[in-house]
Amino acid sequence: MITTPLTLDVVRGGAELEPVGHGSRLRLHRLPLPYRSREADAQLTMVERQPSGIHLRFRTTATAIVLRLHATRVSYRGLERARGQVDVLVDDVLVQRRPLEAGDALELDLSTGGATPRPGEDDVVTVGALAPAEKTVEIWLPHNEQVDLVSLDSDAPLAPIDDPRPVWVHHGSSISHGSNAAAPTEIWPVVAARAAGVQLRNLGFGGSAMVDPFLARVIRDQDADLISVKLGINVVNADAMRARAFVPAVHGFLDTIREGHPDTPLLVVSPIHSGIHEKTPGPGAFDPESLREGAARFVATGSAAEVARGALTLEVVRDLLAGVVAARADDPALHYLDGLSLYGADDAVAHPLPDGLHPDTETHRLIGERFAAAAFAAGAPLGR
């Protein structure tokens, strides 16, 4: 077998590969230094290591490919959580979907706050019986577990591929990260990117779309042909800002992006429908009754009376974001997309959010297809 070095010309969609364990593993990061060490809190540190949108891509005549990786996941005592999956595409056709079985776990007890580490072994993903003809292979990594790459072996050379497709940089919350989707190519940004024929750089981070200034600097410094930012839900469910702080924060966020991308098409996307926060501010919390039932659902714990004093709900956030974009009418490449056009109140009846916040796999696909049509079609904000 031939061992291929794991470098960023093969591992696409991430920021850095960090040697760990005496260099025997390469940890995937979606945020570059120094931001992940200086400004990321514990939540963002955890989720930026989860390789949402990251995949291996190469040309080869190999008939057998073996990827060894080591995963680390967060689990919750008493709650079942599906494992991450590895998707293998050959010439853009899904040929294998393999769930992770091994790896480390950090088991959290939501009632006590305690954490128990449970070490595990490497996962070995074997892709066999491939045709000997030259082909493009993509191995999409789990979007919802930290992954360290160990080795990549094959029975013929693997060659990196120059990719001429436009680069789409997208920032958002756990929904953009892919929460509740079953597999890495089923998360809505990947669905949209594949439909539109663009390269995705996914900066969707669970619980972490907080209009952070450093995230704007990350986007500013990225190579990008197209940019979208989906803002609001995390600010609401963390009760992190009032309207007075939110509006100038979004203006500053967009100003920073424009420092590096003055003319790049830039789309501001407001939150999709979530019944618990449409009229009720945060903070959000786990529903204790659902935890007793062995499930996890979210509730809003704020008071609607606080809206008059500037507390944010999803209805308020949509109005404020639309107003920010309207106030920047001198920027012809800046656009607004109402998140309700991706998933609205009627969709919540047909496709309810299982936990009150996050779409299931079918709904991720629905959102991705609608986003591709609304954003990437000819004449659309990110269309070509």
Coordinates of C-alpha atoms in Angstrom, one line a residue:
M1 CA 0.0 0.0 0.0
I2 CA 1.1 3.6 -0.7
T3 CA 0.9 6.1 2.1
T4 CA -0.2 9.6 1.0
P5 CA 0.8 12.6 3.1
L6 CA -2.2 14.4 4.7
T7 CA -1.9 18.0 3.6
L8 CA -4.3 20.8 2.9
D9 CA -4.1 20.2 -0.8
V10 CA -5.8 16.8 -0.1
V11 CA -7.8 17.8 3.0
R12 CA -10.1 20.5 1.8
G13 CA -12.4 22.9 3.6
G14 CA -10.4 23.5 6.8
A15 CA -8.0 26.0 8.2
E16 CA -5.1 24.0 9.7
L17 CA -3.8 20.5 10.5
E18 CA -2.3 20.4 13.9
P19 CA 0.2 17.6 14.8
V20 CA -0.8 15.9 18.1
G21 CA 0.5 12.9 19.9
H22 CA 4.1 13.3 18.8
G23 CA 3.0 14.0 15.3
S24 CA 1.3 10.7 14.7
R25 CA -2.1 12.4 14.3
L26 CA -3.2 15.5 12.6
R27 CA -6.1 17.4 14.3
L28 CA -8.5 19.2 12.0
H29 CA -9.3 22.8 12.7
R30 CA -11.8 25.1 11.1
L31 CA -10.4 28.2 12.8
P32 CA -6.8 29.4 12.5
L33 CA -4.4 30.4 15.2
P34 CA -4.3 32.7 17.1
Y35 CA -8.1 33.0 17.2
R36 CA -8.9 29.5 18.4
S37 CA -6.5 29.8 21.3
R38 CA -7.0 33.5 22.2
E39 CA -10.7 34.2 21.6
A40 CA -12.6 30.9 21.4
D41 CA -14.4 29.8 24.5
A42 CA -14.9 26.2 25.5
Q43 CA -17.9 25.7 23.3
L44 CA -16.3 27.2 20.2
T45 CA -13.1 25.3 20.9
M46 CA -15.1 22.0 20.9
V47 CA -17.1 22.7 17.7
E48 CA -14.4 24.2 15.6
R49 CA -12.6 20.9 15.8
Q50 CA -15.6 19.1 14.4
P51 CA -14.9 19.0 10.6
S52 CA -18.2 20.2 9.2
G53 CA -17.7 20.6 5.5
I54 CA -14.1 19.1 5.5
H55 CA -13.4 16.3 3.2
L56 CA -10.5 14.6 1.4
R57 CA -10.5 15.0 -2.3
F58 CA -8.2 13.5 -4.9
R59 CA -7.9 11.7 -8.3
T60 CA -6.8 8.1 -8.4
T61 CA -6.9 4.7 -10.2
A62 CA -6.9 2.9 -6.8
T63 CA -9.2 0.0 -6.2
A64 CA -8.7 0.1 -2.4
I65 CA -8.3 3.1 0.0
V66 CA -7.9 2.9 3.7
L67 CA -8.4 5.9 6.0
R68 CA -7.4 5.6 9.7
L69 CA -8.8 8.3 12.0
H70 CA -9.4 8.9 15.7
A71 CA -12.7 10.5 16.8
T72 CA -13.6 12.3 20.0
R73 CA -17.3 12.8 20.7
V74 CA -19.4 14.4 23.5
S75 CA -22.2 12.2 24.8
Y76 CA -24.8 12.8 27.4
R77 CA -25.6 10.3 30.1
G78 CA -29.1 8.8 29.6
L79 CA -29.5 10.3 26.1
E80 CA -29.0 8.4 22.8
R81 CA -27.0 10.3 20.2
A82 CA -26.3 9.0 16.8
R83 CA -22.6 8.6 15.9
G84 CA -20.9 10.6 13.2
Q85 CA -20.6 9.1 9.7
V86 CA -18.1 9.1 6.9
D87 CA -19.4 9.6 3.4
V88 CA -17.5 8.4 0.4
L89 CA -18.3 9.8 -3.0
V90 CA -16.8 8.6 -6.3
D91 CA -17.3 11.1 -9.2
D92 CA -19.9 12.9 -7.1
V93 CA -22.0 9.7 -6.4
L94 CA -22.3 8.4 -2.8
V95 CA -20.9 4.9 -2.8
Q96 CA -20.4 4.3 0.9
R97 CA -21.7 5.6 4.3
R98 CA -19.8 4.3 7.3
P99 CA -20.8 5.1 10.9
L100 CA -18.0 5.6 13.4
E101 CA -17.7 2.8 16.0
A102 CA -14.6 3.6 18.1
G103 CA -12.8 6.7 19.4
D104 CA -12.9 8.6 22.6
A105 CA -15.9 9.9 24.4
L106 CA -16.5 12.6 27.0
E107 CA -19.7 11.7 28.8
L108 CA -21.5 14.6 30.4
D109 CA -24.1 14.4 33.2
L110 CA -26.6 17.2 32.6
S111 CA -27.9 16.9 36.1
T112 CA -24.6 17.3 37.9
G113 CA -22.4 18.9 35.3
G114 CA -19.8 16.1 35.7
A115 CA -17.8 14.8 32.8
T116 CA -16.3 11.3 32.5
P117 CA -13.7 10.5 29.8
R118 CA -13.9 7.2 28.0
P119 CA -10.9 6.4 25.8
G120 CA -11.2 4.3 22.6
E121 CA -9.4 3.0 19.6
D122 CA -9.0 4.3 16.0
D123 CA -11.6 3.9 13.4
V124 CA -10.5 2.3 10.1
V125 CA -12.6 3.2 7.0
T126 CA -11.9 0.8 4.2
V127 CA -13.2 1.7 0.7
G128 CA -12.8 -1.4 -1.6
A129 CA -13.9 -2.8 -4.9
L130 CA -13.4 0.4 -6.7
A131 CA -13.1 0.4 -10.5
P132 CA -9.4 0.7 -11.7
A133 CA -10.3 3.7 -14.0
E134 CA -9.2 7.2 -13.0
K135 CA -11.8 8.9 -10.8
T136 CA -12.4 11.6 -8.3
V137 CA -12.8 10.4 -4.8
E138 CA -14.2 12.5 -1.9
I139 CA -14.2 11.3 1.7
W140 CA -16.4 13.6 3.8
L141 CA -15.6 13.5 7.5
P142 CA -18.2 13.5 10.3
H143 CA -19.6 17.0 10.9
N144 CA -20.4 16.3 14.6
E145 CA -17.4 14.7 16.2
Q146 CA -13.8 15.9 16.6
V147 CA -11.5 14.0 14.1
D148 CA -7.8 13.4 14.1
L149 CA -6.4 12.0 10.9
V150 CA -3.9 9.1 11.4
S151 CA -3.1 7.8 7.9
L152 CA -4.3 7.4 4.3
D153 CA -3.2 4.4 2.3
S154 CA -4.1 3.0 -1.1
D155 CA -3.0 0.5 -3.7
A156 CA -2.3 3.3 -6.3
P157 CA -1.2 6.9 -6.0
L158 CA -3.6 9.6 -4.9
A159 CA -3.1 13.0 -6.5
P160 CA -4.5 16.4 -5.3
I161 CA -6.8 18.2 -7.7
D162 CA -6.9 21.8 -8.6
D163 CA -10.5 23.0 -8.0
P164 CA -11.7 25.9 -10.2
R165 CA -15.1 26.1 -8.6
P166 CA -16.0 29.4 -6.8
V167 CA -15.2 29.4 -3.0
W168 CA -18.3 30.0 -0.8
V169 CA -17.5 31.0 2.8
H170 CA -20.5 30.6 5.1
H171 CA -20.9 31.5 8.7
G172 CA -23.7 30.4 11.0
S173 CA -24.9 28.6 14.0
S174 CA -25.5 24.9 14.9
I175 CA -28.0 24.6 12.1
S176 CA -25.3 25.6 9.6
H177 CA -22.9 23.3 11.5
G178 CA -25.3 20.5 10.7
S179 CA -26.9 19.6 14.0
N180 CA -29.4 16.7 13.8
A181 CA -28.4 15.8 10.2
A182 CA -27.5 12.2 9.9
A183 CA -24.4 12.4 7.7
P184 CA -21.8 15.0 6.5
T185 CA -23.2 15.4 3.0
E186 CA -26.7 15.8 4.3
I187 CA -26.1 19.1 6.2
W188 CA -27.8 22.0 4.5
P189 CA -24.7 23.9 3.4
V190 CA -23.2 20.9 1.7
V191 CA -26.6 20.2 0.0
A192 CA -26.6 23.7 -1.3
A193 CA -22.9 23.8 -2.3
R194 CA -23.2 20.5 -4.3
A195 CA -26.4 21.8 -6.0
A196 CA -24.7 25.1 -6.9
G197 CA -21.3 23.6 -7.9
V198 CA -19.3 25.7 -5.4
Q199 CA -16.5 24.9 -2.9
L200 CA -17.8 25.2 0.7
R201 CA -15.8 26.6 3.6
N202 CA -18.2 26.0 6.5
L203 CA -17.8 28.4 9.4
G204 CA -21.0 27.2 11.0
F205 CA -20.3 26.6 14.7
G206 CA -22.8 25.1 17.1
G207 CA -23.8 27.7 19.8
S208 CA -21.2 30.2 18.5
A209 CA -22.7 32.5 15.9
M210 CA -22.5 35.5 18.3
V211 CA -21.5 38.3 15.9
D212 CA -18.0 37.9 17.3
P213 CA -15.6 40.5 15.8
F214 CA -12.8 37.9 15.4
L215 CA -15.1 35.7 13.2
A216 CA -15.5 38.7 10.9
R217 CA -11.7 39.0 10.8
V218 CA -11.5 35.3 9.9
I219 CA -13.9 35.8 7.0
R220 CA -12.2 39.0 6.0
D221 CA -8.9 37.1 5.6
Q222 CA -10.3 34.1 3.7
D223 CA -10.1 33.6 0.0
A224 CA -13.7 33.9 -1.0
D225 CA -15.7 34.4 -4.1
L226 CA -19.1 34.4 -2.3
I227 CA -19.9 35.0 1.3
S228 CA -23.0 34.5 3.5
V229 CA -23.6 35.1 7.2
K230 CA -26.6 33.6 9.0
L231 CA -27.0 35.5 12.2
G232 CA -29.4 35.8 15.1
I233 CA -30.5 32.5 16.7
N234 CA -27.5 32.1 19.0
V235 CA -27.7 35.7 20.1
V236 CA -31.4 35.1 21.0
N237 CA -31.1 31.7 22.7
A238 CA -28.1 32.9 24.7
D239 CA -29.8 36.2 25.6
A240 CA -26.4 37.7 24.6
M241 CA -27.5 41.1 23.4
R242 CA -30.2 43.7 23.4
A243 CA -31.3 45.5 20.2
R244 CA -29.1 48.5 21.0
A245 CA -26.0 46.3 21.0
F246 CA -27.0 44.0 18.2
V247 CA -27.5 46.5 15.4
P248 CA -24.1 48.2 15.6
A249 CA -22.4 44.8 16.2
V250 CA -23.8 43.6 12.9
H251 CA -22.8 46.8 11.1
G252 CA -19.2 46.3 12.5
F253 CA -19.2 42.7 11.5
L254 CA -20.1 43.6 7.9
D255 CA -17.6 46.5 7.9
T256 CA -14.8 44.1 8.9
I257 CA -15.7 41.6 6.2
R258 CA -15.8 44.5 3.6
E259 CA -12.2 45.4 4.6
G260 CA -11.0 42.3 2.8
H261 CA -13.8 41.8 0.4
P262 CA -15.1 45.2 -0.7
D263 CA -17.0 43.9 -3.8
T264 CA -17.6 40.2 -3.0
P265 CA -21.3 39.2 -3.1
L266 CA -22.3 39.1 0.6
L267 CA -25.6 37.7 1.8
V268 CA -27.1 38.3 5.2
V269 CA -29.5 35.5 6.2
S270 CA -31.9 35.8 9.1
P271 CA -33.0 32.9 11.3
I272 CA -35.4 30.1 10.2
H273 CA -38.6 29.6 12.1
S274 CA -38.3 28.3 15.6
G275 CA -41.6 28.4 17.6
I276 CA -40.0 28.7 21.0
H277 CA -38.2 31.9 20.2
E278 CA -40.4 33.6 17.7
K279 CA -42.0 35.9 20.3
T280 CA -40.1 34.8 23.5
P281 CA -36.6 35.9 24.2
G282 CA -33.9 33.7 25.6
P283 CA -32.1 32.3 27.3
G284 CA -32.9 28.9 25.9
A285 CA -32.6 25.8 28.1
F286 CA -33.1 22.1 28.0
D287 CA -36.7 21.1 28.9
P288 CA -36.4 19.1 32.1
E289 CA -39.4 17.0 31.3
S290 CA -37.8 15.9 28.0
L291 CA -34.6 14.9 29.8
R292 CA -36.6 12.7 32.2
E293 CA -38.1 11.0 29.1
G294 CA -34.6 10.3 27.7
A295 CA -34.8 13.0 25.0
A296 CA -33.6 16.5 24.6
R297 CA -35.8 19.4 23.7
F298 CA -35.3 23.1 24.2
V299 CA -37.5 25.8 25.7
A300 CA -37.3 29.6 25.9
T301 CA -37.1 30.9 29.5
G302 CA -37.2 34.7 28.8
S303 CA -40.2 37.0 29.2
A304 CA -42.0 38.5 26.3
A305 CA -42.5 41.6 28.4
E306 CA -38.7 42.3 28.0
V307 CA -39.1 42.8 24.2
A308 CA -40.3 46.4 24.9
R309 CA -37.0 46.9 26.7
G310 CA -34.9 45.7 23.8
A311 CA -34.8 41.9 24.4
L312 CA -34.4 40.0 21.2
T313 CA -36.7 37.4 19.7
L314 CA -36.5 35.9 16.2
E315 CA -39.2 38.2 14.9
V316 CA -37.3 41.2 16.2
V317 CA -33.9 40.0 14.8
R318 CA -35.4 39.5 11.3
D319 CA -36.6 43.1 11.3
L320 CA -33.3 44.4 12.6
L321 CA -31.2 42.5 10.1
A322 CA -33.4 43.7 7.2
G323 CA -33.0 47.2 8.5
V324 CA -29.2 46.9 8.7
V325 CA -29.0 45.8 5.0
A326 CA -31.4 48.5 3.9
A327 CA -29.3 51.1 5.7
R328 CA -26.3 49.9 3.6
A329 CA -28.0 50.5 0.3
D330 CA -24.8 52.1 -1.0
D331 CA -23.3 48.5 -1.1
P332 CA -24.8 46.9 -4.3
A333 CA -23.2 43.5 -3.5
L334 CA -24.8 43.2 -0.1
H335 CA -28.1 41.4 0.0
Y336 CA -30.7 40.1 2.6
L337 CA -32.5 36.7 2.6
D338 CA -35.3 36.1 5.0
G339 CA -34.8 32.8 6.8
L340 CA -38.5 32.1 6.8
S341 CA -38.2 31.5 3.0
L342 CA -36.0 28.6 3.9
Y343 CA -38.1 27.2 6.7
G344 CA -41.3 29.0 7.9
A345 CA -44.3 28.4 10.1
D346 CA -46.0 26.2 7.6
D347 CA -42.9 24.0 7.3
A348 CA -42.9 23.7 11.1
V349 CA -46.2 21.9 10.8
A350 CA -45.0 19.5 8.0
H351 CA -41.4 19.1 9.2
P352 CA -41.3 19.9 12.9
L353 CA -37.9 20.5 14.5
P354 CA -37.4 17.4 16.7
D355 CA -35.8 19.3 19.6
G356 CA -37.4 22.7 18.9
L357 CA -34.3 24.2 17.4
H358 CA -32.6 21.9 14.9
P359 CA -33.8 20.4 11.6
D360 CA -33.7 16.7 10.9
T361 CA -32.0 15.3 7.9
E362 CA -35.0 15.6 5.6
T363 CA -35.4 19.3 6.6
H364 CA -31.7 20.0 6.2
R365 CA -32.1 18.8 2.6
L366 CA -35.2 21.0 2.1
I367 CA -33.4 24.1 3.5
G368 CA -30.3 23.4 1.4
E369 CA -32.3 23.0 -1.8
R370 CA -34.2 26.2 -1.1
F371 CA -31.0 28.1 -0.3
A372 CA -29.4 26.9 -3.6
A373 CA -32.4 28.2 -5.5
A374 CA -32.7 31.5 -3.6
A375 CA -29.0 32.3 -3.4
F376 CA -27.1 30.7 -6.2
A377 CA -29.5 30.7 -9.2
A378 CA -28.8 33.0 -12.1
G379 CA -29.6 36.5 -11.1
A380 CA -29.7 35.6 -7.3
P381 CA -27.4 37.3 -4.8
L382 CA -24.7 34.7 -5.0
G383 CA -25.5 33.6 -8.6
R384 CA -23.0 33.6 -11.4

